Amino acid sequence: MSEQTEIKFTGDWRITVTSRDASWGQRVVARGTTAGTQTLAGFVGTTMDVYGNDEATWTLSIDHDDGTHGWQSSWIRGLTSVGGAPYMSWRVESEDKTNPDSDRDFNDLVIRLDKLGMVGQPVPPFAVLPGTLQAMPEGVFEATLGRYLMAVRVQNIWTVPWPATSRVGLSDRCRGWLAAGGVSIVDAWSQKDEEAVGQRVVGGKVMVGPLEPWATRRIFFKVDVSRASARKHNVEPQVSTDQGSETVALISKSARAPMSVSRTTFNQARKAFVSECDVGVMTASIKGMKLDLNTFRRAVAILRGVGNGGGQGGGGASGGGQLPGGSGGSGIGHGGQDCYRRTLDSVRADLQAFLDGKEIDLCALWRRLACCCAGGGSGGGSGPGGGAGGGGGGDDGGGDWTGTPDPGLTAFIFPTEVDYSVEYKQPFKGQYGPIPFDDPWWKVLLIIVAIILTIAAAASGGADLANAGSNDVIGEVSRAVLNPLKAEPTTMPAATATGSVDVAVVKLNGSRGLTPAIFTVLDAADDEASTVPIQTLGGQLDTPGTFLTNAQIIAIFQNLASNPNDPAAQNAVRAFKSGARSGTSSGLLVSAVAPIQPRGPEDDGSTVFFINQLRFQQDETNNAISCGGDSGSLWFQTSSLAVLGLNHAGPDSGDFATASRIEDVLEAVGVRFA
């Protein structure tokens, strides 16, 4: 009679030795996990967490050592799983006497496997502005703007469909983490807000229902970050059903992902924006800007009316003045009786407080201006460092967050020349310092400054924001190249033809002492979605700054085609990148070039076509390799640590990534690594 010596499992499990009735050595072996082969000593009470590669199976076996023949496979049998959502468990028993004389009592070593987690987060949460449902640059939560919808992509890692009653909320310990960091969670949802994002919320939990195994869904939570610390904050969803909630001790580590918070204020003395993030402080001086004159004039006219005690279409409180299109008179404006003088005084005070460098929730202020100018109520009071109504930078949360009416205050403003300096919280070695939230070149904070500039522009008039940079400026944004084709080409380009690029250049002033590590990037970390390191978990990767030319990349695939079974040829297409959203993840270079690679929709809604791009796909780790926010990351060849390309596109699923060849990038902008 043939006995079973291994059982296949899928997903993440915790193995615990529950009993032992054997004198021989015992051990539990898991093969094919994300960590490779894992071994657990066969002593009662020992535990080991095993993480699978998504849908791929891994193999469980129990071995024994009789002291003569070394480790040998025991017979095992797995009993039917017990429990149901949100708990799943297996009991596995073993027999170490594997001959016809065996007593077959299967009690030599007995283990229990508890399923780790029902939900995972394949990508970190990102910020969505509730009024417009637009995502913030790279998903960063800017504290000055206050309230956001936090978009969380949840994945069913339960290996079976979720029950119909499944709902996803934030774990109690997650709420504690966020509260300690100054992040407020608002559980009240209006019907309008639910309809805007297509979800139903009960008691702060999103009704998700029977999600299929490994399927994903994007859900939203209301957060207020006006008092949050400028750093990363861990977000951990938790699944509940009619049978209860996931046991906290069994929540998978893949459920946890960080939200990134920055804080930007305006320094009146220096006439500069000061942005704080997790690794330091950036000071940005706007030396030049372009604005849309029509929207700017409209916004200034409306705010002058507010400043004089009137709203859009109305005069001052005592009949003073008339705005374009207004009727004058003694009314407050068509904001009506709700826009009282004390509210307007508070608005003016808050606008001035922001320009004086105080921490003001601009979005709460914006909502109150919208009410005054578009016909609603004032929305409550606010004060420096706080928000409307004193509710953690926002209202009580019960009203509508989405679909805020446009009061005509938006003015389109685009900084064209920016000087910035960076002060790091910790010293560093090498030419390049840390980057905020692991994203390149502090570009995220510069874009956020532009957003805040747009919101605050009408208040300041834009008159004193353009100024010369200070003496401690270390660099300035100088030029950018974005040259894809607007129409799809009718013929395939040659692989040797120059490829399209999407790249910007920052010129650094002065110099620092160089070390051999031209580029240093973070390796995988245990608090990120990808935990499989290239070298050392939680460490860093020092690279020499060399790069592969287009011809060398083509030669890699010519060699692989000629020697498909050569390990060196196979390893040559292995690559990795360290990105802001998906972390440090590895992948496979698919071909020498993707001749025509579409990307879209762009900002204008169009699709553009990049030629001769590098395309990477997931490797056996199945980790997301490129998500929104990873643009600007460098792809490195794993074996040589040479640069391959500059990442610029990838789907939310993280299945693949598109990058411009690094030789094309360097030629386009006229720079070199040195």
XYZ file of C-alpha atoms in Angstrom:
674
model
C 0.000 0.000 0.000
C 1.494 3.337 -1.095
C 1.474 6.057 1.536
C 1.557 9.799 1.043
C 4.784 11.664 1.895
C 3.863 15.228 0.947
C 0.863 17.575 0.760
C 0.572 20.660 -1.419
C -0.690 23.967 -0.039
C -1.355 27.403 -1.513
C -0.968 30.764 0.175
C 0.313 31.793 3.615
C 0.143 29.481 6.640
C 1.459 29.242 10.198
C 2.778 25.787 11.135
C 2.730 24.752 14.810
C 3.970 21.452 16.256
C 1.148 20.295 18.560
C 2.279 16.833 19.732
C 5.099 14.286 19.391
C 5.310 10.584 20.257
C 8.656 9.668 18.736
C 12.210 9.220 19.952
C 13.757 9.741 16.523
C 14.591 13.223 15.288
C 11.683 14.992 13.598
C 11.393 18.026 11.364
C 8.858 19.793 9.130
C 9.959 20.910 5.655
C 8.218 23.432 3.360
C 9.552 23.645 -0.200
C 8.741 26.170 -2.907
C 7.858 29.081 -0.602
C 8.854 32.696 -1.161
C 11.864 31.965 1.071
C 12.743 28.783 -0.828
C 12.978 25.762 1.485
C 12.081 26.290 5.160
C 12.662 23.827 8.001
C 10.992 23.669 11.422
C 12.435 21.609 14.278
C 10.011 18.942 15.463
C 9.547 20.046 19.064
C 6.164 20.725 20.598
C 5.306 24.421 20.538
C 7.666 25.482 17.755
C 6.101 27.561 14.986
C 7.024 28.770 11.520
C 5.260 31.145 9.124
C 5.276 30.084 5.485
C 4.459 32.511 2.663
C 3.459 31.150 -0.720
C 3.939 32.633 -4.174
C 0.333 33.714 -4.781
C -1.457 30.932 -6.676
C 1.613 28.685 -6.954
C 1.624 25.683 -4.623
C 4.285 24.801 -2.093
C 4.994 21.344 -0.676
C 4.779 20.210 2.950
C 6.548 17.108 4.255
C 7.616 15.694 7.626
C 11.000 13.961 7.929
C 12.531 11.676 10.547
C 16.124 10.680 11.362
C 16.572 7.180 12.814
C 20.228 7.888 13.608
C 21.481 5.562 10.868
C 20.064 6.556 7.485
C 19.850 10.336 7.867
C 16.701 12.320 7.160
C 13.957 10.359 5.426
C 10.370 11.198 4.503
C 7.668 10.096 6.930
C 4.212 9.005 5.897
C 1.720 11.807 6.449
C -1.988 12.321 6.227
C -3.915 15.563 6.303
C -7.276 15.715 7.972
C -10.118 17.789 6.581
C -9.734 21.468 7.286
C -11.659 22.720 10.274
C -13.383 26.029 10.827
C -14.643 28.541 8.302
C -14.147 32.182 7.440
C -12.542 33.971 9.084
C -10.601 30.926 10.365
C -9.158 27.930 8.507
C -6.967 25.151 9.919
C -5.495 21.783 8.895
C -4.222 18.932 11.075
C -1.377 16.863 9.617
C -0.206 13.629 11.269
C 2.927 11.594 10.532
C 4.228 8.021 10.848
C 8.004 7.579 10.938
C 8.107 3.778 10.673
C 7.651 3.435 6.918
C 7.820 -0.354 6.381
C 5.302 -3.234 6.400
C 5.740 -3.593 10.183
C 4.517 -0.046 10.812
C 1.861 0.409 13.494
C 0.326 3.185 11.373
C -0.762 5.142 14.409
C 0.309 8.447 12.769
C 1.169 10.138 16.020
C 4.950 10.453 15.789
C 4.707 14.157 14.943
C 1.438 16.072 14.638
C 1.243 19.636 13.346
C -1.462 22.240 12.813
C -1.553 24.692 9.921
C -3.476 27.932 10.517
C -4.289 30.073 7.478
C -2.571 33.442 7.665
C -4.899 36.179 6.580
C -7.846 36.625 4.285
C -6.680 39.890 2.753
C -3.486 41.295 1.261
C -2.472 44.694 -0.122
C -0.540 44.234 -3.387
C 0.195 47.991 -3.579
C 0.322 50.739 -0.920
C -2.701 52.993 -0.261
C -2.874 56.270 -2.166
C -4.542 59.631 -1.651
C -7.582 60.763 -3.665
C -8.904 64.318 -3.407
C -12.588 63.922 -2.498
C -13.858 66.989 -4.338
C -12.563 65.913 -7.746
C -11.741 62.217 -7.168
C -8.265 62.906 -8.550
C -5.282 60.986 -7.207
C -2.508 62.961 -5.553
C 0.961 62.802 -7.146
C 2.409 59.378 -6.380
C -0.443 58.880 -3.909
C 1.145 61.067 -1.209
C -1.145 62.481 1.506
C -0.281 66.174 1.935
C -1.268 67.285 5.445
C -1.944 70.876 4.408
C -4.824 69.696 2.217
C -6.506 67.859 5.104
C -9.149 65.365 4.008
C -8.741 62.520 1.532
C -10.325 59.349 0.344
C -7.689 56.711 1.059
C -7.765 54.217 -1.815
C -6.816 50.700 -0.710
C -6.511 47.803 -3.157
C -7.443 44.618 -1.301
C -6.743 41.100 -2.571
C -8.373 37.836 -1.517
C -5.475 35.646 -0.323
C -7.835 33.224 1.470
C -7.420 30.648 -1.391
C -11.218 30.189 -1.495
C -13.963 32.757 -2.242
C -14.877 35.147 0.522
C -18.355 34.673 2.022
C -21.176 36.857 0.719
C -21.214 38.748 4.028
C -17.542 39.761 3.821
C -16.693 43.339 4.664
C -13.328 45.063 4.987
C -12.402 47.618 7.627
C -9.232 48.740 9.342
C -8.000 46.599 12.221
C -8.230 48.063 15.718
C -4.454 48.090 16.065
C -4.183 49.898 12.719
C -6.590 52.541 13.973
C -4.357 52.861 17.025
C -1.239 53.263 14.885
C -2.897 55.935 12.758
C -4.348 57.808 15.733
C -0.914 57.877 17.379
C 0.478 59.370 14.176
C -2.226 62.044 13.970
C -4.281 60.415 11.193
C -8.048 60.575 11.824
C -10.421 57.962 10.373
C -13.951 59.143 9.574
C -16.455 56.275 9.498
C -19.560 58.285 8.536
C -20.484 58.009 4.852
C -23.335 59.789 3.120
C -25.270 58.094 0.342
C -23.822 60.581 -2.134
C -20.264 59.707 -1.162
C -20.986 55.977 -1.377
C -22.437 56.406 -4.860
C -19.465 58.528 -5.960
C -16.995 55.693 -5.349
C -19.351 52.741 -5.870
C -19.309 51.160 -2.445
C -21.495 50.703 0.633
C -20.089 51.343 4.105
C -21.572 50.028 7.351
C -19.923 50.894 10.651
C -16.704 51.969 8.957
C -16.437 48.694 7.009
C -16.811 48.390 3.243
C -19.214 45.701 2.050
C -17.155 43.648 -0.417
C -18.983 40.320 -0.657
C -17.850 37.084 -2.360
C -14.498 38.125 -3.831
C -12.844 35.288 -5.765
C -9.413 33.931 -4.734
C -6.550 36.241 -5.780
C -9.016 38.778 -7.192
C -8.601 42.419 -6.148
C -10.901 45.349 -5.490
C -10.237 48.994 -4.754
C -12.057 50.346 -1.711
C -11.965 53.726 0.010
C -11.710 55.011 3.574
C -12.155 58.607 4.722
C -9.067 60.036 6.419
C -8.027 63.433 7.716
C -4.259 63.992 7.826
C -4.249 67.666 8.835
C -2.597 66.775 12.161
C -0.594 63.784 10.918
C 3.159 63.370 11.304
C 5.101 63.697 8.062
C 6.237 60.104 7.608
C 4.986 56.667 6.591
C 2.008 55.247 8.499
C 1.120 51.559 8.288
C -2.364 50.673 7.026
C -3.748 47.210 7.803
C -7.171 46.085 6.507
C -9.095 43.317 8.248
C -11.916 41.121 6.913
C -15.074 40.474 8.911
C -17.950 38.094 8.210
C -21.097 37.113 10.057
C -18.896 34.558 11.879
C -16.547 37.229 13.217
C -13.355 39.069 12.282
C -9.915 37.811 11.347
C -7.801 36.954 14.373
C -5.248 39.750 14.707
C -2.435 37.280 15.397
C -3.177 35.541 12.082
C -3.423 38.615 9.851
C -0.876 38.178 7.057
C 2.031 40.593 6.873
C 1.066 41.130 3.225
C -2.031 42.950 4.506
C 0.137 45.795 5.787
C 1.336 48.642 3.554
C 2.408 52.238 4.252
C 0.615 55.479 3.429
C 3.008 58.394 2.915
C 2.283 61.787 4.515
C 4.069 65.061 3.752
C 3.499 68.504 5.262
C 3.973 71.763 3.336
C 3.808 75.311 4.710
C 4.676 78.729 3.305
C 7.594 80.600 4.891
C 6.696 84.284 4.661
C 10.194 85.499 5.551
C 11.917 83.407 2.881
C 9.023 83.578 0.389
C 9.339 79.839 -0.049
C 7.419 76.633 0.469
C 8.766 74.252 3.113
C 7.854 70.584 2.653
C 8.609 67.931 5.258
C 8.621 64.216 4.500
C 10.004 61.070 6.095
C 13.687 61.717 5.366
C 14.054 65.475 5.522
C 12.812 68.943 4.622
C 12.728 70.565 1.181
C 12.561 74.336 0.711
C 11.329 75.432 -2.725
C 11.415 78.983 -4.072
C 9.267 79.746 -7.114
C 11.398 81.899 -9.438
C 9.018 81.832 -12.372
C 5.504 80.674 -13.140
C 2.866 80.643 -15.830
C -0.813 81.057 -15.127
C -4.089 81.086 -16.988
C -5.058 84.763 -16.877
C -8.810 84.250 -17.222
C -9.174 81.816 -14.316
C -6.746 83.846 -12.212
C -8.671 87.107 -12.700
C -11.937 85.369 -11.912
C -10.568 83.864 -8.688
C -9.026 87.160 -7.539
C -12.276 89.033 -8.217
C -14.295 86.550 -6.182
C -11.868 86.611 -3.272
C -11.758 90.404 -3.286
C -15.500 90.236 -2.810
C -15.015 87.904 0.127
C -12.319 90.182 1.490
C -14.684 93.153 1.289
C -17.407 91.237 3.082
C -19.321 90.049 0.013
C -19.680 86.907 -2.021
C -19.842 86.205 -5.717
C -22.610 88.232 -7.284
C -23.065 90.508 -4.237
C -21.645 93.622 -2.721
C -20.218 94.335 0.678
C -22.151 93.952 3.870
C -22.978 97.652 3.802
C -23.512 97.979 0.087
C -19.913 98.658 -0.852
C -18.728 97.598 -4.296
C -20.006 95.401 -7.049
C -18.320 92.345 -8.543
C -18.489 91.476 -12.225
C -21.926 90.075 -12.846
C -23.114 91.164 -9.401
C -25.941 93.407 -8.362
C -24.406 95.269 -5.462
C -26.608 96.111 -2.516
C -26.482 95.164 1.086
C -26.585 91.385 0.790
C -23.795 89.021 1.636
C -24.008 87.630 -1.908
C -25.896 84.641 -3.161
C -24.313 82.691 -0.341
C -27.283 84.075 1.541
C -27.795 84.383 5.258
C -25.410 81.482 6.019
C -22.253 83.411 5.084
C -21.984 85.645 8.138
C -19.469 88.417 8.704
C -17.663 86.401 11.371
C -17.175 83.596 8.857
C -15.652 85.981 6.320
C -13.395 87.446 8.992
C -12.279 83.930 9.893
C -11.605 83.127 6.231
C -9.446 86.218 5.813
C -7.571 85.409 9.011
C -6.895 81.857 7.892
C -5.678 82.971 4.470
C -3.231 85.342 6.125
C -2.210 82.687 8.651
C -1.257 80.312 5.836
C 0.901 82.980 4.214
C 2.480 83.612 7.624
C 3.662 80.014 7.698
C 1.074 78.527 10.033
C -0.372 75.070 9.472
C -3.810 75.639 7.950
C -6.108 73.040 6.399
C -6.433 74.665 2.983
C -9.109 72.241 1.845
C -11.336 73.003 4.843
C -10.858 76.676 4.026
C -11.603 75.959 0.378
C -14.891 74.260 1.276
C -15.992 77.259 3.333
C -15.141 79.628 0.497
C -17.108 77.391 -1.857
C -20.126 77.675 0.420
C -19.864 81.463 0.566
C -19.335 81.835 -3.171
C -21.631 79.109 -4.504
C -24.654 79.539 -2.273
C -24.183 77.211 0.700
C -23.500 77.642 4.373
C -20.208 78.486 5.927
C -19.424 74.990 7.114
C -18.309 76.030 10.556
C -15.303 77.809 11.941
C -11.643 77.069 11.629
C -8.428 78.248 13.103
C -4.696 77.980 12.666
C -3.533 74.434 12.910
C -7.070 73.130 12.908
C -9.911 72.619 10.515
C -13.470 73.584 10.024
C -15.586 72.736 13.010
C -12.606 71.508 15.006
C -13.050 67.955 13.757
C -9.409 67.098 13.169
C -9.072 69.429 10.221
C -12.455 68.698 8.681
C -16.159 68.688 9.401
C -17.793 66.011 11.504
C -17.548 63.674 8.514
C -21.268 63.132 8.188
C -21.741 65.415 5.209
C -20.820 64.929 1.578
C -17.093 64.875 0.874
C -17.385 64.338 -2.873
C -18.706 66.590 -5.612
C -17.819 69.919 -3.952
C -19.233 72.661 -6.215
C -16.679 74.802 -8.051
C -17.058 78.329 -6.659
C -14.925 79.754 -9.458
C -11.822 79.982 -7.285
C -9.609 77.617 -9.274
C -6.712 79.307 -11.047
C -4.395 77.191 -13.171
C -0.801 77.966 -12.183
C 2.328 76.153 -13.328
C 5.757 76.857 -11.777
C 8.315 77.009 -14.584
C 11.503 77.623 -12.620
C 12.074 76.305 -9.121
C 15.079 76.517 -6.816
C 15.081 74.053 -3.964
C 17.295 72.989 -1.112
C 17.143 69.824 0.959
C 17.996 69.297 4.610
C 18.246 65.617 5.533
C 17.251 64.311 8.960
C 20.117 61.799 9.008
C 23.633 62.045 7.501
C 24.402 59.874 4.498
C 27.349 58.681 2.461
C 27.862 59.009 -1.257
C 26.726 61.428 -3.915
C 22.988 60.935 -3.495
C 20.999 61.190 -0.293
C 17.763 59.465 0.661
C 14.657 60.229 -1.368
C 11.206 60.946 0.078
C 9.137 57.800 0.429
C 11.837 56.139 -1.766
C 10.712 58.124 -4.840
C 13.272 59.842 -7.109
C 14.476 63.407 -6.897
C 12.001 64.860 -4.428
C 9.724 65.360 -7.441
C 6.621 64.425 -5.455
C 6.992 67.328 -3.047
C 7.625 69.759 -5.890
C 4.384 68.693 -7.566
C 2.502 68.989 -4.269
C 3.879 72.520 -3.902
C 2.357 73.291 -7.305
C -1.033 71.974 -6.159
C -0.937 74.041 -2.978
C 0.181 77.038 -5.015
C -2.883 76.638 -7.221
C -5.230 76.497 -4.217
C -3.598 79.385 -2.374
C -2.871 81.554 -5.400
C -5.968 83.719 -5.329
C -5.362 84.542 -1.683
C -1.807 85.677 -2.248
C -2.376 87.237 -5.629
C 0.739 85.466 -6.831
C 2.616 88.739 -6.410
C 5.293 87.748 -3.930
C 5.776 84.058 -4.728
C 8.234 84.597 -7.591
C 11.591 85.503 -6.095
C 15.258 84.777 -6.238
C 16.436 81.593 -4.562
C 18.449 81.670 -1.373
C 22.165 81.027 -1.174
C 21.754 77.480 0.100
C 19.977 76.225 -3.045
C 21.532 72.919 -4.091
C 19.781 72.470 -7.432
C 17.091 73.520 -9.849
C 14.745 71.775 -12.243
C 16.239 72.519 -15.658
C 14.727 70.520 -18.533
C 12.635 67.537 -19.504
C 12.181 65.331 -22.565
C 8.947 63.518 -23.418
C 9.030 62.397 -27.034
C 6.629 59.524 -27.778
C 4.731 59.466 -31.058
C 1.196 60.874 -31.151
C 0.121 58.316 -33.764
C 0.937 54.615 -33.919
C 3.680 53.989 -36.513
C 2.776 51.826 -39.489
C 6.176 50.120 -39.654
C 8.222 48.505 -36.917
C 11.335 50.472 -35.931
C 14.702 48.733 -36.005
C 15.985 47.629 -32.606
C 19.024 49.843 -33.160
C 16.863 52.962 -33.617
C 16.809 55.487 -30.777
C 13.901 54.844 -28.430
C 11.385 57.250 -26.919
C 11.985 58.619 -23.419
C 10.106 60.277 -20.554
C 12.724 61.976 -18.369
C 13.454 65.172 -16.439
C 16.800 66.572 -15.278
C 17.721 68.347 -12.045
C 20.974 70.318 -12.036
C 22.831 70.108 -8.722
C 24.983 73.000 -7.535
C 28.323 72.361 -5.847
C 29.637 68.880 -5.157
C 29.943 66.244 -2.476
C 32.660 63.708 -1.810
C 32.015 60.721 -4.048
C 32.215 57.084 -3.041
C 32.285 54.082 -5.396
C 28.501 53.800 -4.914
C 27.151 56.139 -7.585
C 23.616 54.849 -6.949
C 22.438 53.449 -3.627
C 18.906 52.070 -3.386
C 16.986 50.362 -0.609
C 16.606 46.599 -0.670
C 13.301 44.892 0.184
C 11.951 45.555 3.695
C 9.756 43.430 5.923
C 7.112 46.191 6.195
C 6.573 46.408 2.438
C 4.522 44.305 0.050
C 7.671 42.792 -1.486
C 9.806 41.060 1.140
C 12.141 39.010 -1.073
C 15.502 40.836 -0.980
C 18.018 41.128 -3.781
C 20.842 40.901 -1.235
C 19.786 41.702 2.347
C 16.313 42.240 3.799
C 16.127 45.777 5.169
C 19.538 46.652 3.729
C 20.719 48.754 0.831
C 22.239 48.048 -2.565
C 25.348 49.961 -3.642
C 25.786 50.024 -7.414
C 28.785 51.239 -9.450
C 26.909 53.513 -11.883
C 27.728 51.434 -14.962
C 25.042 50.845 -17.578
C 24.318 48.503 -20.467
C 24.222 50.021 -23.937
C 21.461 49.230 -26.400
C 23.847 46.928 -28.264
C 24.729 45.066 -25.072
C 21.045 44.527 -24.255
C 20.443 43.136 -27.743
C 23.468 40.852 -27.306
C 21.999 39.444 -24.069
C 19.012 38.049 -25.944
C 21.110 36.827 -28.846
C 23.188 34.844 -26.347
C 20.057 33.522 -24.607
C 18.622 32.358 -27.933
C 21.857 30.521 -28.729
C 22.275 29.083 -25.214
C 18.766 28.723 -23.723
C 19.895 26.271 -21.020
C 22.952 28.228 -19.901
C 22.353 29.500 -16.316
C 24.493 32.578 -16.972
C 22.435 33.458 -20.045
C 19.224 32.992 -18.054
C 20.477 35.127 -15.164
C 21.422 37.948 -17.538
C 17.736 38.851 -18.026
C 17.025 39.038 -14.288
C 16.560 42.594 -13.057
C 15.265 44.645 -10.137
C 14.171 48.169 -9.278
C 13.495 50.059 -6.045
C 10.255 52.025 -6.394
C 8.105 54.282 -4.246
C 4.919 52.197 -4.375
C 5.870 48.579 -5.062
C 9.166 48.704 -3.162
C 12.204 46.714 -4.248
C 11.006 43.964 -6.539
C 12.603 41.688 -9.084
C 11.477 40.793 -12.584
C 12.526 39.419 -15.942
C 13.517 41.443 -18.995
C 11.227 39.967 -21.666
C 12.994 41.002 -24.886
C 15.679 43.323 -26.211
C 12.990 45.874 -27.137
C 9.234 46.245 -27.345
C 9.149 48.010 -30.751
C 5.875 49.890 -30.163
C 4.553 50.391 -26.640
C 1.313 52.392 -26.165
C 0.744 54.438 -22.991
C -2.413 56.153 -21.924
C -4.598 57.821 -21.187
C -2.279 60.828 -20.840
C -3.330 64.067 -19.131
C -5.216 65.143 -22.259
C -6.959 61.766 -22.581
C -4.860 60.644 -25.546
C -2.741 57.538 -26.057
C 0.886 57.997 -27.087
C 3.286 55.459 -28.535
C 6.800 54.860 -27.244
C 9.218 53.067 -29.565
C 11.951 50.609 -28.606
C 11.148 50.271 -24.916
C 12.239 47.699 -22.360
C 9.477 45.518 -20.966
C 9.764 43.630 -17.690
C 7.436 40.960 -16.337
C 6.997 39.292 -12.957
C 9.379 36.505 -12.009
C 8.730 33.556 -9.709
C 8.182 35.881 -6.699
C 4.969 37.188 -8.327
C 5.476 40.542 -6.616
C 4.140 43.751 -8.166
C 6.988 45.231 -10.201
C 5.589 48.632 -11.198
C 2.675 50.662 -9.860
C 1.624 54.284 -9.967
C 4.394 56.181 -8.177
C 7.289 54.049 -9.433
C 8.019 56.316 -12.395
C 11.618 57.477 -12.401
C 12.949 54.300 -10.787
C 16.048 52.748 -12.306
C 16.048 49.113 -13.456
C 19.304 47.289 -12.663
C 20.647 44.010 -14.033
C 20.777 41.741 -10.975
C 24.034 39.993 -11.860
C 26.126 43.094 -12.667
C 24.151 45.879 -10.894
C 24.444 47.837 -14.153
C 21.601 50.207 -15.071
C 19.243 48.936 -17.787
C 16.512 51.538 -18.055
C 14.327 54.255 -16.540
C 10.884 53.062 -15.436
C 7.917 55.161 -16.598
C 4.789 52.981 -16.900
C 3.000 49.962 -15.475
C -0.546 48.846 -14.604
C -2.099 49.006 -11.125
C -1.844 45.216 -10.962
C 1.954 45.445 -11.138
C 2.112 42.561 -13.632
C 4.616 44.253 -15.925
C 6.660 47.420 -16.315
C 7.814 49.594 -19.196
C 11.120 51.479 -19.172
C 13.155 53.593 -21.558
C 16.588 52.179 -22.395
C 19.158 54.024 -20.330
C 21.391 54.806 -23.324
C 18.437 56.532 -25.016
C 17.727 58.479 -21.815
C 21.300 59.697 -21.395
C 21.516 60.773 -25.035
C 18.177 62.603 -24.893
C 19.139 64.792 -21.939
C 22.882 64.953 -22.531
C 24.084 63.615 -19.203
C 26.392 60.855 -18.055
C 26.881 58.875 -14.852
C 30.059 59.901 -13.056
